[in-house]
Coordinates of C-alpha atoms and ligand atoms in Angstrom, one line a residue:
M285 CA -9.5 -1.0 -5.6
K286 CA -11.4 -4.0 -4.4
G287 CA -9.5 -7.4 -5.0
V288 CA -8.2 -10.6 -3.5
I289 CA -6.0 -9.7 -0.6
F290 CA -4.3 -12.8 1.3
M291 CA -3.3 -11.6 4.9
F292 CA -1.9 -14.0 7.2
C293 CA -1.7 -13.9 10.9
N294 CA 1.8 -13.0 12.1
K295 CA 1.7 -15.1 15.1
C296 CA 0.3 -18.7 13.9
G297 CA 0.2 -18.1 10.1
N298 CA -3.6 -18.4 10.0
K299 CA -5.1 -17.1 6.9
V300 CA -7.3 -14.0 7.7
E301 CA -10.0 -11.9 6.0
D302 CA -9.4 -8.6 4.7
N303 CA -11.3 -6.9 7.5
D304 CA -10.7 -9.3 10.7
I305 CA -9.5 -7.1 13.4
F306 CA -8.2 -10.7 15.4
C307 CA -7.1 -13.9 14.3
N308 CA -10.0 -16.4 14.5
K309 CA -7.7 -19.1 15.6
C310 CA -5.3 -17.7 18.1
G311 CA -6.7 -14.2 18.8
F312 CA -3.5 -12.0 18.0
R313 CA -4.3 -8.8 16.5
V314 CA -3.8 -8.8 12.8
A315 CA -5.2 -5.1 11.9
P316 CA -3.3 -2.3 12.4
E317 CA -4.9 -0.1 15.3
M318 CA -4.4 3.3 13.7
G319 CA -4.9 4.7 10.1
S320 CA -5.3 8.1 9.0
I321 CA -8.0 10.3 7.1
T322 CA -6.6 13.1 4.5
F323 CA -8.9 15.7 4.3
A324 CA -8.8 17.5 0.9
R325 CA -10.6 20.6 0.3
E326 CA -11.3 21.0 -3.5
G327 CA -10.1 24.5 -5.0
K328 CA -13.1 26.8 -5.7
F329 CA -13.6 30.3 -6.5
Y330 CA -16.6 30.2 -4.3
G331 CA -15.8 30.8 -0.5
S332 CA -12.2 30.6 -1.4
L333 CA -11.2 33.0 1.5
V334 CA -13.2 31.2 4.3
A335 CA -11.1 28.5 6.0
I336 CA -13.1 25.6 7.1
Q337 CA -13.1 23.5 10.7
V338 CA -12.7 20.0 10.2
F339 CA -14.2 17.8 13.4
M340 CA -13.9 14.1 13.9
D341 CA -15.9 12.9 16.7
G342 CA -16.4 16.4 18.0
I343 CA -12.8 17.3 18.2
L344 CA -11.2 19.7 15.9
V345 CA -8.7 18.3 14.1
A346 CA -7.9 20.6 11.3
T347 CA -8.7 24.0 9.8
I348 CA -8.3 23.7 5.9
K349 CA -8.0 26.6 3.3
N350 CA -9.4 26.5 -0.1
G351 CA -7.4 23.8 -2.4
T352 CA -5.4 22.4 0.6
E353 CA -5.2 19.1 2.5
A354 CA -4.3 17.9 5.8
T355 CA -3.8 14.4 7.3
V356 CA -4.7 13.1 10.6
P357 CA -4.6 10.0 12.6
A358 CA -7.6 8.2 13.0
S359 CA -8.3 4.8 14.6
I360 CA -9.9 1.8 12.8
G361 CA -13.7 2.1 13.0
K362 CA -16.4 4.6 12.5
H363 CA -15.9 8.1 13.0
K364 CA -18.3 11.2 13.0
I365 CA -17.0 13.9 10.9
S366 CA -18.4 17.4 10.7
F367 CA -17.4 20.8 9.0
N368 CA -18.1 23.8 11.1
L369 CA -19.1 27.0 9.2
W370 CA -21.9 29.6 9.7
S371 CA -24.5 27.8 7.7
G372 CA -24.6 24.4 9.3
N373 CA -22.7 21.4 10.9
D374 CA -24.0 18.4 9.2
I375 CA -22.5 15.2 10.4
E376 CA -21.6 12.4 8.1
D377 CA -20.3 9.0 9.5
I378 CA -17.2 7.4 7.8
E379 CA -15.6 4.1 8.6
I380 CA -11.9 3.2 8.5
F381 CA -11.5 -0.6 7.5
P382 CA -8.5 -2.6 8.5
A383 CA -7.7 -3.5 5.1
H384 CA -7.8 0.1 4.1
P385 CA -6.9 2.0 7.1
N386 CA -5.7 5.2 5.2
I387 CA -8.5 7.1 3.4
K388 CA -8.9 10.3 1.6
V389 CA -11.9 12.3 1.9
F390 CA -12.6 14.9 -0.7
F391 CA -15.0 17.9 0.1
T392 CA -16.1 21.1 -1.0
L393 CA -17.8 24.3 0.1
K394 CA -20.9 24.3 -2.1
A395 CA -23.2 27.5 -2.6
G396 CA -27.0 27.0 -1.9
A397 CA -29.9 29.2 -2.1
V398 CA -30.3 29.6 1.4
T399 CA -27.4 28.0 2.9
S400 CA -23.6 27.3 1.9
K401 CA -22.1 24.1 3.4
P402 CA -19.3 21.9 3.1
R403 CA -20.1 18.7 1.6
I404 CA -18.1 15.5 1.1
T405 CA -17.8 14.7 -2.7
N406 CA -15.7 11.5 -2.6
I407 CA -14.1 9.1 -0.5
I408 CA -11.1 6.8 -1.7
N409 CA -8.7 4.4 -0.2
L410 CA -5.1 5.2 -0.4
Ligands
ZN663 ZN1 -3.1 -16.4 14.7

């Protein structure tokens, strides 16, 4: 989904780059302040009865059952995502870019020999 995107400052008309947050000519904010993350849990037989808690920057934002999804607001920039479950709580970094403020994060509960953990499998721009 990468391509040439022409953006212009709404205040002075200056051309701005994809991921500029402020106009480099007049300082006007050209990027949205908020985007969103949709957490989509893949439907799997394994662990299907277990609801997974999703934390963003340490705050519980969603509880997601097998094969469902939830969309939460998220500011532009980096966020730490973790999934709370009995077997672990790995933290993964996700960045929301100004040019693509809405993203979808696919994850699944994977069975392991010793532990079973939710894992991110794909991230796409909406
Ligand atoms: Zn400007």
